[in-house]
Amino acid sequence: MSLLHRLLPVLMLLGLVQWVAQRNHSLLFRWSEQLSYLPLVSIIFTMLVATKFGRSRVVIACLLLAYLCIEGLWPANQYIAFVSLFLTAPALTVLLGLLLWDRDRGFALPNLLLTLLWMTAAVLVTYALFEHFPEQWLHWLKPINTLLPQSISPLLSPVHWSLYLVLLLFGLLRLILNTSHSHCMLFTSMLMMPVLAHQDQFFITQVTVFTLSLVFLTAVIIDSHNMAFKDELTTIPSRRALMQYVQTLGTRYVVAMADIDHFKSFNDSYGHDVGDQVLKLVASKLQKVSGGGKAFRYGGEEFTLLFPRKSVHQVLPHLEQLREDIAAYTMVIRAHDRPVKKSAKKTNPHRRASVQKKVNVSCSFGVASRSRLHSQFSAVLKLADQALYDAKKAGRNCVKSR
């Protein structure tokens, strides 16, 4: 999924919330008074879910948002007032920006101490920057404020705006490198910090924090689901997803087992890196299968395709077309040549391709359908596996059915 597809819905949601908050000012103000603790409760709930999944960065981000709620609920508290001297809006933005480049370290004590150390250092550096910024450097930064609309530029000093601009650029770079839902969530929360800092209505903060907590929770659930049900290498659904999908099938479906021909030879000739490239290539081709099929990685070099509400006769043309597309694709090796043992040169049919840097991959397919005799999915899968064995016995790069 592209960066725009992941980030745009979150930004649209937050923009909609801000628009609704402005249009229904009095209603939301009464809501914020009656349910003033709801955003804090939602943040705590999200923290508990993130802790369960070991998402330490989400927990830290939730703590930063919780601080915004606590600061508004008990502004007169002396401890909160002391922390507010250091944990300012720029400091919060910096911390969220650094979390984008950090990783989930878990909750072991040494990792927590390391996280606390770099967060404290970041807050102190930000505090020192804004309190002791050299006056002679300000004239270099003042032209930057001309980029802002006239309604906003008086609210942000050149130092503020320069810091936000740098964090924005580094945040976008991180999203380009890794567009996970968690990174989109952290980037969005970083963008909201300046907005929350330069408005004096606490109920706007409450509504925004409540919305961000839901965004955080959604990101944790989606990323955890992808880790559990998507194959990390090929990015197609995994065997666990296959077993779950089977529960939704009716009484009429076709199972196809696919196996990469001579896959061990690719690993022996070019190494596991090239073997991974082959797996990714085949997976991308299998995902494009026509006829309503759905591809899963079963394990190793084996893949499974499911065709709901289809018969073997209907599926065979689509599998033949898929087999031809895979066999006709010429793959350019991106890895360096690796030395091969003398014994492997005699038995390895792909050794010559190592010099040419171009190889062709083929797959064998075994197909079976559910019937009264084979009513259980495990039985149909076993039958398709037997058909796959028939395809290999027939010379590979073919489709056989039972």
Tab-separated table of N, CA, C and O in Angstrom, residues 257-263 301-302 363-366 385-400:
chain	number	residue	atom	x	y	z
A	257	MET	N	-2.142	-26.399	-5.676
A	257	MET	CA	-0.831	-26.321	-5.040
A	257	MET	C	0.206	-26.003	-6.112
A	257	MET	O	0.226	-26.634	-7.177
A	258	ALA	N	1.041	-25.005	-5.845
A	258	ALA	CA	2.085	-24.595	-6.787
A	258	ALA	C	3.454	-24.751	-6.145
A	258	ALA	O	3.623	-24.456	-4.953
A	259	ASP	N	4.406	-25.210	-6.926
A	259	ASP	CA	5.764	-25.430	-6.420
A	259	ASP	C	6.756	-24.906	-7.452
A	259	ASP	O	6.607	-25.155	-8.658
A	260	ILE	N	7.783	-24.169	-6.987
A	260	ILE	CA	8.806	-23.632	-7.887
A	260	ILE	C	9.739	-24.764	-8.303
A	260	ILE	O	10.308	-25.456	-7.452
A	261	ASP	N	9.907	-24.919	-9.596
A	261	ASP	CA	10.750	-25.999	-10.116
A	261	ASP	C	12.230	-25.708	-9.863
A	261	ASP	O	12.701	-24.585	-10.095
A	262	HIS	N	12.940	-26.726	-9.401
A	262	HIS	CA	14.389	-26.651	-9.183
A	262	HIS	C	14.765	-25.484	-8.267
A	262	HIS	O	15.803	-24.835	-8.481
A	263	PHE	N	13.964	-25.235	-7.261
A	263	PHE	CA	14.247	-24.084	-6.394
A	263	PHE	C	15.558	-24.267	-5.637
A	263	PHE	O	16.302	-23.309	-5.425
A	301	GLU	N	9.007	-23.202	-0.763
A	301	GLU	CA	8.738	-22.773	-2.141
A	301	GLU	C	7.361	-23.190	-2.618
A	301	GLU	O	7.067	-23.137	-3.816
A	302	GLU	N	6.486	-23.581	-1.704
A	302	GLU	CA	5.132	-24.018	-2.061
A	302	GLU	C	4.109	-22.913	-1.799
A	302	GLU	O	4.189	-22.205	-0.798
A	363	CYS	N	6.954	-23.111	-12.728
A	363	CYS	CA	6.229	-23.691	-11.606
A	363	CYS	C	5.409	-24.892	-12.071
A	363	CYS	O	4.948	-24.936	-13.221
A	364	SER	N	5.219	-25.823	-11.175
A	364	SER	CA	4.324	-26.959	-11.400
A	364	SER	C	3.085	-26.778	-10.539
A	364	SER	O	3.158	-26.247	-9.432
A	365	PHE	N	1.936	-27.220	-11.070
A	365	PHE	CA	0.661	-27.014	-10.375
A	365	PHE	C	-0.083	-28.346	-10.240
A	365	PHE	O	-0.110	-29.151	-11.182
A	366	GLY	N	-0.678	-28.535	-9.071
A	366	GLY	CA	-1.578	-29.656	-8.838
A	366	GLY	C	-2.930	-29.137	-8.404
A	366	GLY	O	-3.012	-28.270	-7.522
A	385	ASP	N	-1.991	-31.905	-3.534
A	385	ASP	CA	-0.564	-32.175	-3.375
A	385	ASP	C	-0.141	-33.409	-4.173
A	385	ASP	O	0.955	-33.450	-4.749
A	386	GLN	N	-1.013	-34.386	-4.222
A	386	GLN	CA	-0.740	-35.574	-5.037
A	386	GLN	C	-0.725	-35.226	-6.524
A	386	GLN	O	0.102	-35.742	-7.287
A	387	ALA	N	-1.630	-34.346	-6.930
A	387	ALA	CA	-1.638	-33.889	-8.327
A	387	ALA	C	-0.368	-33.103	-8.641
A	387	ALA	O	0.158	-33.178	-9.763
A	388	LEU	N	0.126	-32.336	-7.664
A	388	LEU	CA	1.388	-31.620	-7.845
A	388	LEU	C	2.539	-32.601	-8.057
A	388	LEU	O	3.417	-32.369	-8.900
A	389	TYR	N	2.530	-33.696	-7.322
A	389	TYR	CA	3.548	-34.735	-7.507
A	389	TYR	C	3.461	-35.324	-8.914
A	389	TYR	O	4.486	-35.614	-9.547
A	390	ASP	N	2.236	-35.476	-9.411
A	390	ASP	CA	2.055	-35.969	-10.787
A	390	ASP	C	2.672	-35.001	-11.798
A	390	ASP	O	3.272	-35.427	-12.799
A	391	ALA	N	2.514	-33.684	-11.533
A	391	ALA	CA	3.070	-32.670	-12.437
A	391	ALA	C	4.596	-32.718	-12.446
A	391	ALA	O	5.232	-32.588	-13.501
A	392	LYS	N	5.190	-32.933	-11.299
A	392	LYS	CA	6.656	-33.044	-11.238
A	392	LYS	C	7.133	-34.313	-11.942
A	392	LYS	O	8.156	-34.304	-12.632
A	393	LYS	N	6.370	-35.370	-11.765
A	393	LYS	CA	6.733	-36.643	-12.383
A	393	LYS	C	6.612	-36.557	-13.906
A	393	LYS	O	7.334	-37.257	-14.645
A	394	ALA	N	5.717	-35.684	-14.373
A	394	ALA	CA	5.503	-35.533	-15.818
A	394	ALA	C	6.520	-34.603	-16.466
A	394	ALA	O	6.426	-34.327	-17.667
A	395	GLY	N	7.479	-34.105	-15.690
A	395	GLY	CA	8.517	-33.258	-16.266
A	395	GLY	C	8.516	-31.824	-15.779
A	395	GLY	O	9.286	-31.004	-16.277
A	396	ARG	N	7.636	-31.485	-14.842
A	396	ARG	CA	7.530	-30.133	-14.270
A	396	ARG	C	7.012	-29.125	-15.304
A	396	ARG	O	6.832	-29.455	-16.460
A	397	ASN	N	6.774	-27.890	-14.835
A	397	ASN	CA	6.259	-26.799	-15.661
A	397	ASN	C	4.975	-27.223	-16.393
A	397	ASN	O	4.833	-27.020	-17.601
A	398	CYS	N	4.046	-27.798	-15.618
A	398	CYS	CA	2.762	-28.213	-16.193
A	398	CYS	C	1.714	-28.206	-15.103
A	398	CYS	O	2.019	-28.011	-13.919
A	399	VAL	N	0.461	-28.399	-15.490
A	399	VAL	CA	-0.677	-28.419	-14.567
A	399	VAL	C	-1.333	-29.787	-14.654
A	399	VAL	O	-1.687	-30.254	-15.747
A	400	LYS	N	-1.488	-30.428	-13.501
A	400	LYS	CA	-2.150	-31.718	-13.436
A	400	LYS	C	-3.282	-31.638	-12.418
A	400	LYS	O	-3.194	-30.915	-11.427
